[in-house]
Short mmCIF file of C-alpha atoms and ligand atoms in Angstrom, two decimals:
data_model
loop_
_atom_site.label_atom_id
_atom_site.label_comp_id
_atom_site.label_asym_id
_atom_site.label_seq_id
_atom_site.Cartn_x
_atom_site.Cartn_y
_atom_site.Cartn_z
CA MET B 1 146.46 -17.92 256.73
CA LYS B 2 145.65 -18.46 253.05
CA LEU B 3 145.20 -16.28 249.98
CA GLU B 4 141.83 -16.89 248.30
CA GLY B 5 143.03 -16.93 244.70
CA ILE B 6 143.05 -13.93 242.38
CA HIS B 7 141.20 -10.87 243.72
CA HIS B 8 141.41 -8.71 240.60
CA ILE B 9 143.55 -8.09 237.55
CA SER B 10 144.32 -4.57 236.38
CA ALA B 11 145.22 -3.69 232.81
CA ILE B 12 145.62 -0.62 230.62
CA THR B 13 143.39 0.71 227.88
CA GLY B 14 143.80 3.66 225.56
CA ASP B 15 140.12 3.75 224.72
CA ALA B 16 137.58 3.66 227.57
CA ARG B 17 134.58 3.69 225.24
CA GLY B 18 135.83 0.75 223.16
CA ASN B 19 136.77 -1.02 226.37
CA VAL B 20 133.21 -0.75 227.74
CA GLU B 21 131.79 -1.90 224.42
CA PHE B 22 133.98 -5.00 224.49
CA TYR B 23 133.92 -6.05 228.14
CA ALA B 24 130.38 -5.04 229.09
CA GLY B 25 128.91 -5.42 225.60
CA VAL B 26 130.58 -8.39 223.92
CA LEU B 27 131.76 -10.33 226.99
CA GLY B 28 128.64 -9.44 228.98
CA LEU B 29 130.41 -8.40 232.18
CA ARG B 30 128.82 -5.94 234.57
CA MET B 31 130.57 -2.63 235.19
CA VAL B 32 130.78 -2.78 238.97
CA LYS B 33 132.58 0.50 239.53
CA ARG B 34 133.29 3.57 237.42
CA THR B 35 135.87 5.61 239.23
CA VAL B 36 139.18 7.38 238.69
CA ASN B 37 142.76 6.22 239.00
CA GLN B 38 143.53 7.17 242.61
CA ASP B 39 147.15 7.89 241.68
CA GLU B 40 146.11 10.04 238.70
CA PRO B 41 142.48 11.10 239.16
CA ASN B 42 141.87 12.72 235.76
CA VAL B 43 141.69 9.30 234.07
CA TYR B 44 139.18 6.52 234.46
CA HIS B 45 139.57 3.35 236.45
CA LEU B 46 136.88 0.95 235.24
CA PHE B 47 136.00 -2.29 237.03
CA TYR B 48 134.15 -5.18 235.39
CA GLY B 49 132.87 -8.26 237.15
CA ASP B 50 129.96 -10.42 238.16
CA GLU B 51 126.64 -9.10 239.48
CA HIS B 52 128.10 -8.44 242.94
CA GLY B 53 131.58 -7.20 242.10
CA SER B 54 133.09 -10.25 243.77
CA PRO B 55 136.79 -10.81 244.28
CA GLY B 56 137.73 -13.60 241.85
CA MET B 57 135.85 -12.00 238.92
CA ASP B 58 137.11 -8.45 238.70
CA LEU B 59 139.03 -7.13 235.71
CA THR B 60 139.91 -3.46 235.93
CA PHE B 61 141.32 -0.98 233.42
CA PHE B 62 143.21 2.25 233.86
CA GLU B 63 142.47 4.46 230.90
CA TYR B 64 145.25 6.48 229.34
CA PRO B 65 143.43 8.08 226.42
CA GLY B 66 145.15 7.29 223.14
CA ALA B 67 147.90 5.21 224.82
CA ALA B 68 150.06 3.26 222.37
CA ARG B 69 149.72 -0.50 222.33
CA GLY B 70 151.99 -2.33 224.68
CA ILE B 71 153.70 -5.68 224.21
CA ALA B 72 153.85 -8.19 227.05
CA GLY B 73 157.40 -9.30 227.86
CA SER B 74 159.38 -10.75 230.71
CA GLY B 75 157.83 -9.93 234.08
CA MET B 76 154.38 -9.27 232.64
CA VAL B 77 151.12 -11.20 232.70
CA HIS B 78 150.31 -11.99 229.06
CA ARG B 79 147.10 -13.97 229.29
CA ILE B 80 144.00 -14.03 231.50
CA LEU B 81 142.13 -17.31 231.84
CA TRP B 82 138.42 -17.38 232.59
CA ARG B 83 136.21 -20.27 233.58
CA VAL B 84 133.17 -21.31 231.60
CA SER B 85 130.90 -24.19 232.48
CA SER B 86 131.34 -26.53 229.52
CA PRO B 87 132.85 -27.14 226.07
CA ASP B 88 129.50 -25.97 224.62
CA ALA B 89 130.20 -22.53 226.03
CA LEU B 90 133.45 -22.40 224.05
CA GLY B 91 131.51 -22.88 220.83
CA PHE B 92 129.05 -20.16 221.81
CA TRP B 93 131.89 -17.71 222.50
CA ARG B 94 133.75 -18.51 219.31
CA GLU B 95 130.67 -17.65 217.30
CA ARG B 96 129.89 -14.55 219.32
CA LEU B 97 133.44 -13.20 219.10
CA GLU B 98 133.79 -13.91 215.41
CA ALA B 99 130.47 -12.17 214.74
CA VAL B 100 132.05 -8.93 215.99
CA GLY B 101 135.30 -9.46 214.10
CA VAL B 102 137.41 -10.93 216.92
CA SER B 103 139.21 -14.04 215.77
CA ALA B 104 139.06 -16.87 218.28
CA GLU B 105 140.99 -20.12 218.18
CA LEU B 106 139.48 -23.28 219.60
CA THR B 107 142.26 -25.51 220.97
CA GLY B 108 140.63 -28.64 222.37
CA ASP B 109 139.36 -27.59 225.76
CA SER B 110 139.92 -23.86 225.54
CA LEU B 111 139.29 -20.80 223.38
CA LEU B 112 141.99 -18.20 222.73
CA PHE B 113 141.34 -14.61 221.67
CA ALA B 114 142.53 -11.08 222.28
CA ASP B 115 140.61 -7.91 223.10
CA PRO B 116 140.62 -5.04 220.54
CA GLU B 117 143.90 -3.74 222.01
CA GLY B 118 145.66 -7.10 221.99
CA LEU B 119 145.17 -8.26 225.60
CA GLY B 120 145.24 -12.06 225.59
CA HIS B 121 142.36 -14.10 226.99
CA GLU B 122 141.61 -17.80 227.22
CA LEU B 123 138.32 -19.41 228.16
CA VAL B 124 138.54 -22.84 229.72
CA ALA B 125 135.81 -25.36 230.42
CA SER B 126 136.53 -25.67 234.10
CA ALA B 127 135.98 -28.47 236.56
CA SER B 128 136.61 -26.09 239.46
CA PRO B 129 134.42 -26.62 242.52
CA ASP B 130 134.48 -22.86 243.25
CA GLU B 131 131.21 -20.95 243.22
CA PRO B 132 130.65 -19.59 239.67
CA LEU B 133 130.71 -15.79 239.60
CA SER B 134 128.70 -14.46 236.68
CA ALA B 135 127.12 -11.31 235.35
CA ILE B 136 123.69 -11.11 233.75
CA SER B 137 123.40 -10.00 230.14
CA PRO B 138 120.38 -10.44 227.88
CA GLU B 139 122.70 -11.53 225.06
CA ILE B 140 124.51 -14.27 227.00
CA PRO B 141 122.67 -17.45 227.98
CA PRO B 142 123.40 -17.90 231.72
CA GLU B 143 124.94 -21.33 231.12
CA HIS B 144 127.56 -19.76 228.83
CA ALA B 145 128.47 -16.73 230.96
CA LEU B 146 132.03 -16.24 232.14
CA GLN B 147 132.36 -17.58 235.69
CA GLY B 148 135.45 -15.96 237.19
CA PHE B 149 139.20 -16.26 236.90
CA GLU B 150 140.87 -19.60 236.39
CA GLY B 151 144.31 -17.99 236.47
CA VAL B 152 146.93 -15.91 234.71
CA ARG B 153 150.03 -16.72 232.67
CA ALA B 154 153.10 -14.49 232.90
CA TYR B 155 156.40 -14.40 231.07
CA ALA B 156 159.56 -14.98 233.08
CA SER B 157 163.17 -15.46 232.03
CA GLN B 158 164.26 -17.10 235.31
CA PRO B 159 161.16 -18.21 237.19
CA VAL B 160 163.30 -20.07 239.72
CA ARG B 161 163.96 -16.69 241.33
CA SER B 162 160.30 -16.46 242.34
CA GLU B 163 160.07 -19.85 244.05
CA ARG B 164 160.81 -18.75 247.58
CA LEU B 165 158.39 -15.85 247.59
CA LEU B 166 155.57 -17.80 245.94
CA GLY B 167 156.03 -21.09 247.72
CA GLU B 168 157.24 -20.13 251.19
CA ALA B 169 155.94 -16.62 251.80
CA LEU B 170 152.66 -16.57 249.92
CA GLY B 171 151.64 -20.22 250.24
CA PHE B 172 151.32 -20.95 246.52
CA ALA B 173 151.48 -24.70 245.82
CA ARG B 174 153.52 -25.90 242.86
CA ARG B 175 151.39 -28.20 240.71
CA GLN B 176 153.75 -29.00 237.86
CA GLY B 177 156.68 -27.20 236.28
CA GLU B 178 156.03 -23.50 236.50
CA HIS B 179 152.34 -23.86 237.30
CA TRP B 180 151.35 -22.75 240.80
CA GLU B 181 148.03 -22.89 242.56
CA VAL B 182 146.95 -20.29 245.09
CA ARG B 183 143.94 -21.58 246.99
CA GLY B 184 142.16 -20.62 250.17
CA ASP B 185 139.16 -22.01 252.00
CA ARG B 186 136.65 -20.77 249.42
CA ARG B 187 138.39 -20.05 246.12
CA GLY B 188 141.54 -20.64 244.18
CA SER B 189 143.31 -19.68 240.95
CA PHE B 190 146.54 -20.56 239.22
CA TYR B 191 149.61 -18.52 238.44
CA ALA B 192 151.91 -19.87 235.72
CA TYR B 193 155.06 -18.83 233.89
CA ASP B 194 155.90 -19.20 230.23
CA PRO B 195 159.39 -18.65 228.78
CA ALA B 196 159.91 -14.96 228.09
CA PRO B 197 160.05 -13.71 224.51
CA PRO B 198 163.02 -11.52 223.49
CA GLU B 199 163.40 -8.69 226.02
CA ILE B 200 163.70 -6.00 223.39
CA ASN B 201 159.99 -5.85 222.63
CA ARG B 202 158.59 -5.48 226.16
CA ARG B 203 156.46 -2.35 226.53
CA GLN B 204 153.76 -1.46 229.04
CA GLY B 205 150.86 0.13 227.20
CA ALA B 206 147.31 -0.36 226.00
CA GLY B 207 146.33 -4.02 226.03
CA THR B 208 148.82 -5.07 228.70
CA VAL B 209 148.30 -6.14 232.30
CA HIS B 210 149.57 -3.73 234.94
CA HIS B 211 149.29 -5.97 238.00
CA VAL B 212 147.56 -9.00 239.45
CA ALA B 213 146.02 -8.90 242.92
CA PHE B 214 145.49 -11.87 245.23
CA ALA B 215 142.74 -11.96 247.82
CA SER B 216 143.56 -11.61 251.52
CA GLN B 217 141.22 -11.91 254.46
CA PRO B 218 140.86 -8.35 255.84
CA ASP B 219 142.64 -9.11 259.11
CA ASP B 220 145.58 -10.86 257.44
CA LEU B 221 146.90 -8.10 255.20
CA GLU B 222 149.58 -6.78 257.58
CA ALA B 223 150.81 -10.31 258.24
CA TRP B 224 151.07 -11.00 254.49
CA ARG B 225 152.97 -7.77 254.10
CA THR B 226 155.44 -8.88 256.77
CA ARG B 227 155.87 -12.28 255.12
CA ALA B 228 156.54 -10.72 251.71
CA SER B 229 159.08 -8.40 253.27
CA GLU B 230 160.83 -11.25 255.09
CA ALA B 231 161.10 -13.13 251.79
CA GLY B 232 162.98 -10.21 250.28
CA ALA B 233 160.19 -8.31 248.52
CA ARG B 234 159.78 -4.59 249.16
CA PRO B 235 156.09 -4.13 249.89
CA THR B 236 154.42 -0.74 250.03
CA PRO B 237 152.67 0.25 253.23
CA VAL B 238 149.01 -0.81 253.43
CA ILE B 239 147.12 1.59 251.14
CA ASP B 240 143.41 2.24 251.65
CA ARG B 241 141.81 1.99 248.18
CA PHE B 242 138.39 2.61 249.77
CA TYR B 243 136.83 -0.46 248.10
CA PHE B 244 139.58 -2.65 249.61
CA LYS B 245 142.97 -2.23 251.26
CA SER B 246 146.11 -3.09 249.31
CA VAL B 247 149.81 -3.81 249.48
CA TYR B 248 151.96 -3.87 246.32
CA PHE B 249 155.35 -5.39 245.57
CA LEU B 250 157.29 -6.77 242.64
CA GLU B 251 157.78 -10.49 242.73
CA PRO B 252 161.30 -11.57 241.75
CA SER B 253 160.34 -12.41 238.14
CA GLY B 254 159.19 -8.82 237.74
CA VAL B 255 155.40 -9.17 237.88
CA LEU B 256 153.72 -6.49 239.99
CA PHE B 257 151.70 -8.21 242.71
CA GLU B 258 149.05 -6.69 244.89
CA LEU B 259 147.47 -8.28 247.93
CA ALA B 260 143.97 -6.86 248.35
CA THR B 261 141.41 -7.42 251.08
CA ILE B 262 138.11 -9.19 250.53
CA GLY B 263 135.85 -6.22 251.22
CA PRO B 264 134.51 -3.79 252.07
CA GLY B 265 133.67 -3.99 248.35
CA PHE B 266 131.93 -1.92 245.71
CA ALA B 267 128.58 -1.47 247.46
CA VAL B 268 130.28 0.70 250.08
CA ASP B 269 129.34 3.90 248.24
CA GLU B 270 126.46 2.97 245.93
CA ASP B 271 123.40 0.75 245.85
CA GLU B 272 124.32 -2.70 244.55
CA LYS B 273 121.45 -2.41 242.03
CA HIS B 274 123.17 0.55 240.38
CA LEU B 275 126.87 -0.26 240.51
CA GLY B 276 128.94 1.47 237.87
CA GLU B 277 126.14 3.63 236.49
CA ARG B 278 127.67 6.91 237.60
CA LEU B 279 131.11 8.17 238.53
CA SER B 280 132.04 7.02 242.05
CA LEU B 281 134.65 9.05 243.85
CA PRO B 282 136.24 8.01 247.14
CA PRO B 283 135.89 10.84 249.73
CA PRO B 284 139.28 12.50 249.09
CA PHE B 285 138.30 12.98 245.41
CA GLU B 286 134.67 14.05 245.90
CA PRO B 287 135.54 17.79 245.97
CA MET B 288 136.94 17.37 242.42
CA ARG B 289 133.74 15.84 241.03
CA GLU B 290 132.65 18.72 238.83
CA GLU B 291 136.09 19.19 237.32
CA LEU B 292 136.57 15.45 236.74
CA GLU B 293 133.15 14.89 235.24
CA ALA B 294 133.83 17.69 232.76
CA LYS B 295 137.12 16.06 231.69
CA LEU B 296 136.11 12.42 231.50
CA GLU B 297 134.51 11.16 228.30
CA PRO B 298 130.91 9.92 228.76
CA LEU B 299 130.67 6.14 228.50
CA PRO B 300 128.09 3.91 226.78
CA TYR B 301 126.95 2.43 230.10
CA PRO B 302 124.58 1.42 231.64
CA PRO B 303 122.61 -0.19 228.81
CA GLN B 304 118.87 0.51 228.79
CA TRP B 305 117.96 -3.02 229.92
CA ARG B 306 119.97 -2.57 233.09
CA VAL B 307 118.40 0.80 233.98
CA GLN B 308 114.95 -0.75 233.63
CA GLN B 309 115.68 -3.65 235.96
CA PRO B 310 113.49 -3.52 239.08
ZN1 ZN F 401 144.86 -3.44 241.90
#
Protein backbone atom coordinates (compact mmCIF):
# COMPACT_ATOMS: atom_id res chain seq x y z
CA MET A 1 0.00 0.00 0.00
CA LYS A 2 1.53 3.30 -1.11
CA LEU A 3 0.44 6.93 -1.31
CA GLU A 4 0.89 8.33 -4.83
CA GLY A 5 2.34 11.71 -3.87
CA ILE A 6 0.33 14.88 -3.42
CA HIS A 7 -3.30 14.65 -4.58
CA HIS A 8 -4.24 18.31 -4.14
CA ILE A 9 -3.39 21.38 -2.11
CA SER A 10 -6.11 23.64 -0.75
CA ALA A 11 -5.57 27.30 0.09
CA ILE A 12 -7.62 30.38 0.94
CA THR A 13 -8.39 33.43 -1.17
CA GLY A 14 -10.28 36.59 -0.33
CA ASP A 15 -10.81 37.44 -3.98
CA ALA A 16 -12.16 34.74 -6.32
CA ARG A 17 -12.03 36.97 -9.39
CA GLY A 18 -8.38 37.95 -8.84
CA ASN A 19 -7.61 34.33 -8.07
CA VAL A 20 -9.01 33.16 -11.42
CA GLU A 21 -7.15 35.92 -13.23
CA PHE A 22 -3.87 34.80 -11.67
CA TYR A 23 -4.11 31.01 -11.71
CA ALA A 24 -6.05 30.48 -14.93
CA GLY A 25 -4.85 33.66 -16.65
CA VAL A 26 -1.23 34.24 -15.68
CA LEU A 27 -0.20 30.69 -14.71
CA GLY A 28 -2.30 29.13 -17.48
CA LEU A 29 -3.95 26.45 -15.36
CA ARG A 30 -7.32 25.02 -16.32
CA MET A 31 -10.23 25.52 -13.93
CA VAL A 32 -11.29 21.90 -13.53
CA LYS A 33 -14.15 22.45 -11.11
CA ARG A 34 -16.15 25.46 -9.96
CA THR A 35 -18.11 24.41 -6.94
CA VAL A 36 -18.92 25.48 -3.39
CA ASN A 37 -17.24 24.77 -0.08
CA GLN A 38 -19.15 21.67 1.06
CA ASP A 39 -18.80 22.76 4.69
CA GLU A 40 -20.01 26.30 3.90
CA PRO A 41 -21.86 26.25 0.58
CA ASN A 42 -22.37 29.99 0.09
CA VAL A 43 -18.69 30.45 -0.84
CA TYR A 44 -16.74 29.18 -3.80
CA HIS A 45 -14.39 26.25 -3.90
CA LEU A 46 -12.31 26.61 -7.07
CA PHE A 47 -10.07 23.86 -8.44
CA TYR A 48 -7.23 24.45 -10.90
CA GLY A 49 -5.22 21.78 -12.63
CA ASP A 50 -4.13 20.14 -15.83
CA GLU A 51 -6.44 19.36 -18.76
CA HIS A 52 -7.89 16.31 -17.01
CA GLY A 53 -8.08 17.48 -13.41
CA SER A 54 -5.50 14.87 -12.40
CA PRO A 55 -4.41 14.19 -8.85
CA GLY A 56 -0.86 15.54 -8.61
CA MET A 57 -1.75 18.85 -10.31
CA ASP A 58 -4.70 20.23 -8.42
CA LEU A 59 -4.57 23.47 -6.47
CA THR A 60 -7.86 24.48 -4.89
CA PHE A 61 -9.05 27.65 -3.19
CA PHE A 62 -11.81 28.30 -0.70
CA GLU A 63 -13.03 31.83 -1.17
CA TYR A 64 -13.83 33.95 1.84
CA PRO A 65 -14.71 37.25 0.18
CA GLY A 66 -12.57 40.06 1.53
CA ALA A 67 -10.65 37.77 3.93
CA ALA A 68 -7.62 39.42 5.53
CA ARG A 69 -4.20 38.21 4.48
CA GLY A 70 -2.82 35.36 6.50
CA ILE A 71 0.76 34.68 7.52
CA ALA A 72 2.18 31.16 7.36
CA GLY A 73 3.64 30.01 10.67
CA SER A 74 4.45 26.82 12.50
CA GLY A 75 2.27 23.93 11.33
CA MET A 76 1.46 25.53 7.99
CA VAL A 77 2.58 24.86 4.44
CA HIS A 78 4.33 28.04 3.28
CA ARG A 79 5.45 27.18 -0.23
CA ILE A 80 4.17 25.11 -3.14
CA LEU A 81 6.72 23.71 -5.58
CA TRP A 82 5.80 23.01 -9.19
CA ARG A 83 7.70 21.14 -11.85
CA VAL A 84 8.72 22.69 -15.13
CA SER A 85 10.64 20.92 -17.86
CA SER A 86 13.86 22.93 -18.04
CA PRO A 87 15.84 25.96 -16.88
CA ASP A 88 14.58 27.75 -20.02
CA ALA A 89 11.07 27.56 -18.61
CA LEU A 90 12.25 29.44 -15.51
CA GLY A 91 13.36 32.33 -17.69
CA PHE A 92 10.04 32.33 -19.53
CA TRP A 93 8.11 32.47 -16.24
CA ARG A 94 10.27 35.20 -14.76
CA GLU A 95 9.52 37.41 -17.73
CA ARG A 96 5.83 36.54 -17.79
CA LEU A 97 5.36 37.16 -14.07
CA GLU A 98 7.30 40.41 -14.07
CA ALA A 99 5.25 41.64 -17.04
CA VAL A 100 2.15 41.52 -14.80
CA GLY A 101 3.91 43.11 -11.83
CA VAL A 102 4.76 39.94 -9.87
CA SER A 103 8.37 39.98 -8.76
CA ALA A 104 10.13 36.67 -9.30
CA GLU A 105 13.56 35.68 -8.03
CA LEU A 106 15.71 33.30 -10.02
CA THR A 107 17.88 31.24 -7.64
CA GLY A 108 19.98 28.90 -9.76
CA ASP A 109 17.66 26.06 -10.60
CA SER A 110 14.39 27.50 -9.36
CA LEU A 111 12.15 30.56 -9.52
CA LEU A 112 10.49 32.01 -6.42
CA PHE A 113 7.39 34.21 -6.44
CA ALA A 114 4.16 34.80 -4.57
CA ASP A 115 0.59 35.09 -5.80
CA PRO A 116 -1.22 38.46 -5.40
CA GLU A 117 -2.25 37.48 -1.85
CA GLY A 118 1.21 36.37 -0.77
CA LEU A 119 1.00 32.59 -1.25
CA GLY A 120 4.53 31.33 -1.91
CA HIS A 121 5.39 29.35 -5.03
CA GLU A 122 8.57 27.92 -6.46
CA LEU A 123 9.10 26.52 -9.93
CA VAL A 124 11.81 23.91 -10.28
CA ALA A 125 13.37 22.43 -13.38
CA SER A 126 12.59 18.85 -12.52
CA ALA A 127 14.27 15.61 -13.45
CA SER A 128 11.24 13.65 -12.21
CA PRO A 129 10.30 10.61 -14.28
CA ASP A 130 6.60 11.17 -13.46
CA GLU A 131 4.20 11.86 -16.31
CA PRO A 132 3.99 15.66 -16.80
CA LEU A 133 0.51 16.99 -16.04
CA SER A 134 -0.16 20.21 -17.93
CA ALA A 135 -2.96 22.51 -18.95
CA ILE A 136 -3.29 24.11 -22.37
CA SER A 137 -3.19 27.89 -22.65
CA PRO A 138 -2.65 29.90 -25.83
CA GLU A 139 -0.26 32.19 -23.93
CA ILE A 140 1.99 29.43 -22.56
CA PRO A 141 4.25 27.46 -24.91
CA PRO A 142 3.59 23.78 -24.06
CA GLU A 143 7.26 23.19 -23.24
CA HIS A 144 7.08 25.86 -20.51
CA ALA A 145 3.76 24.85 -18.91
CA LEU A 146 3.62 23.87 -15.26
CA GLN A 147 3.77 20.07 -14.98
CA GLY A 148 2.40 19.17 -11.56
CA PHE A 149 3.51 19.32 -7.96
CA GLU A 150 7.10 18.67 -6.98
CA GLY A 151 6.27 19.10 -3.30
CA VAL A 152 5.44 21.44 -0.44
CA ARG A 153 7.46 23.06 2.32
CA ALA A 154 5.94 23.56 5.76
CA TYR A 155 7.11 25.30 8.91
CA ALA A 156 7.61 23.18 12.01
CA SER A 157 9.12 23.98 15.40
CA GLN A 158 9.78 20.33 16.35
CA PRO A 159 9.57 18.22 13.21
CA VAL A 160 10.89 15.20 15.11
CA ARG A 161 7.37 14.80 16.49
CA SER A 162 6.09 13.95 13.00
CA GLU A 163 8.63 11.21 12.23
CA ARG A 164 6.60 8.24 13.37
CA LEU A 165 3.44 9.22 11.55
CA LEU A 166 5.22 10.14 8.33
CA GLY A 167 7.77 7.37 8.26
CA GLU A 168 5.99 4.41 9.83
CA ALA A 169 2.29 5.01 9.25
CA LEU A 170 2.21 6.83 5.93
CA GLY A 171 5.27 5.32 4.27
CA PHE A 172 7.10 8.59 3.60
CA ALA A 173 10.83 8.00 2.99
CA ARG A 174 13.31 10.38 4.60
CA ARG A 175 15.72 11.66 1.95
CA GLN A 176 17.85 14.06 3.94
CA GLY A 177 17.29 16.12 7.06
CA GLU A 178 13.66 17.15 7.14
CA HIS A 179 13.01 16.31 3.50
CA TRP A 180 10.64 13.38 2.95
CA GLU A 181 9.54 11.70 -0.23
CA VAL A 182 6.09 10.19 -0.65
CA ARG A 183 6.07 7.99 -3.73
CA GLY A 184 3.78 5.33 -5.10
CA ASP A 185 3.87 3.17 -8.20
CA ARG A 186 3.07 6.03 -10.58
CA ARG A 187 3.83 9.36 -8.93
CA GLY A 188 5.64 10.97 -6.07
CA SER A 189 6.16 14.33 -4.34
CA PHE A 190 8.18 15.64 -1.44
CA TYR A 191 7.16 17.03 1.91
CA ALA A 192 9.75 19.13 3.75
CA TYR A 193 10.01 21.18 6.92
CA ASP A 194 11.72 24.49 7.47
CA PRO A 195 12.38 26.01 10.90
CA ALA A 196 9.30 27.89 12.07
CA PRO A 197 9.34 31.68 12.23
CA PRO A 198 8.24 33.35 15.50
CA GLU A 199 4.87 31.90 16.56
CA ILE A 200 3.31 35.27 17.21
CA ASN A 201 2.68 36.07 13.55
CA ARG A 202 0.91 32.87 12.46
CA ARG A 203 -2.52 33.58 10.99
CA GLN A 204 -4.71 31.53 8.66
CA GLY A 205 -6.15 33.82 6.01
CA ALA A 206 -6.01 34.81 2.36
CA GLY A 207 -2.83 33.58 0.71
CA THR A 208 -2.24 30.69 3.11
CA VAL A 209 -2.53 26.94 2.62
CA HIS A 210 -5.37 25.24 4.47
CA HIS A 211 -4.36 21.61 3.94
CA VAL A 212 -2.38 19.25 1.76
CA ALA A 213 -3.90 16.02 0.48
CA PHE A 214 -2.02 12.87 -0.47
CA ALA A 215 -3.33 10.41 -3.03
CA SER A 216 -4.70 7.04 -1.95
CA GLN A 217 -5.86 4.18 -4.13
CA PRO A 218 -9.66 4.06 -3.73
CA ASP A 219 -9.67 0.71 -1.93
CA ASP A 220 -6.93 1.68 0.52
CA LEU A 221 -8.49 4.70 2.20
CA GLU A 222 -9.95 2.87 5.23
CA ALA A 223 -6.66 1.07 5.80
CA TRP A 224 -4.75 4.37 5.70
CA ARG A 225 -7.23 5.81 8.16
CA THR A 226 -6.58 2.90 10.52
CA ARG A 227 -2.82 3.32 10.20
CA ALA A 228 -3.01 7.05 10.95
CA SER A 229 -5.16 6.32 13.97
CA GLU A 230 -2.78 3.65 15.25
CA ALA A 231 0.09 6.14 14.97
CA GLY A 232 -1.74 8.51 17.28
CA ALA A 233 -3.48 10.83 14.80
CA ARG A 234 -7.20 11.46 15.14
CA PRO A 235 -8.60 10.96 11.66
CA THR A 236 -12.11 11.97 10.67
CA PRO A 237 -14.41 9.28 9.33
CA VAL A 238 -14.23 8.78 5.55
CA ILE A 239 -16.07 11.75 4.02
CA ASP A 240 -17.57 11.52 0.54
CA ARG A 241 -16.52 14.71 -1.28
CA PHE A 242 -18.30 13.45 -4.42
CA TYR A 243 -15.22 14.01 -6.63
CA PHE A 244 -13.15 11.85 -4.26
CA LYS A 245 -13.40 10.41 -0.76
CA SER A 246 -11.35 11.92 2.04
CA VAL A 247 -10.00 11.50 5.54
CA TYR A 248 -8.49 14.44 7.45
CA PHE A 249 -6.17 14.62 10.43
CA LEU A 250 -3.55 16.91 11.90
CA GLU A 251 -0.04 15.58 11.68
CA PRO A 252 1.97 16.13 14.88
CA SER A 253 3.74 19.26 13.57
CA GLY A 254 0.32 20.84 13.09
CA VAL A 255 -0.15 20.61 9.32
CA LEU A 256 -3.65 19.53 8.31
CA PHE A 257 -3.35 16.41 6.16
CA GLU A 258 -5.99 14.87 3.98
CA LEU A 259 -5.83 11.49 2.30
CA ALA A 260 -7.97 11.60 -0.83
CA THR A 261 -8.86 8.85 -3.29
CA ILE A 262 -7.69 8.81 -6.89
CA GLY A 263 -11.11 9.17 -8.50
CA PRO A 264 -13.90 9.18 -9.30
CA GLY A 265 -12.67 12.63 -10.39
CA PHE A 266 -14.06 15.83 -11.85
CA ALA A 267 -15.71 14.35 -14.94
CA VAL A 268 -18.24 12.58 -12.72
CA ASP A 269 -20.78 15.39 -13.13
CA GLU A 270 -19.74 17.28 -16.27
CA ASP A 271 -18.27 16.65 -19.70
CA GLU A 272 -14.47 16.72 -19.52
CA LYS A 273 -14.48 19.21 -22.43
CA HIS A 274 -16.33 21.74 -20.28
CA LEU A 275 -14.90 21.32 -16.80
CA GLY A 276 -15.23 24.37 -14.60
CA GLU A 277 -17.33 26.41 -17.01
CA ARG A 278 -20.41 26.44 -14.83
CA LEU A 279 -21.20 25.95 -11.16
CA SER A 280 -21.10 22.25 -10.26
CA LEU A 281 -23.05 21.20 -7.21
CA PRO A 282 -22.85 17.75 -5.66
CA PRO A 283 -26.38 16.24 -5.32
CA PRO A 284 -27.03 17.37 -1.71
CA PHE A 285 -26.46 21.01 -2.80
CA GLU A 286 -28.34 20.93 -6.12
CA PRO A 287 -31.64 22.09 -4.55
CA MET A 288 -29.82 25.30 -3.48
CA ARG A 289 -28.58 26.12 -6.98
CA GLU A 290 -30.74 29.17 -7.64
CA GLU A 291 -30.00 30.72 -4.26
CA LEU A 292 -26.26 30.01 -4.53
CA GLU A 293 -25.93 31.28 -8.08
CA ALA A 294 -27.57 34.54 -7.03
CA LYS A 295 -25.06 34.98 -4.17
CA LEU A 296 -21.83 33.96 -5.87
CA GLU A 297 -19.94 36.57 -7.86
CA PRO A 298 -19.66 35.75 -11.60
CA LEU A 299 -16.13 34.75 -12.56
CA PRO A 300 -14.02 35.65 -15.61
CA TYR A 301 -13.96 32.03 -16.82
CA PRO A 302 -14.01 30.26 -19.24
CA PRO A 303 -11.98 32.41 -21.65
CA GLN A 304 -13.36 32.69 -25.18
CA TRP A 305 -10.65 30.46 -26.68
CA ARG A 306 -11.71 27.60 -24.44
CA VAL A 307 -15.42 27.90 -25.28
CA GLN A 308 -14.56 27.74 -28.97
CA GLN A 309 -12.50 24.58 -28.67
CA PRO A 310 -14.07 21.69 -30.62
ZN1 LIG B 1 -8.85 18.81 0.31
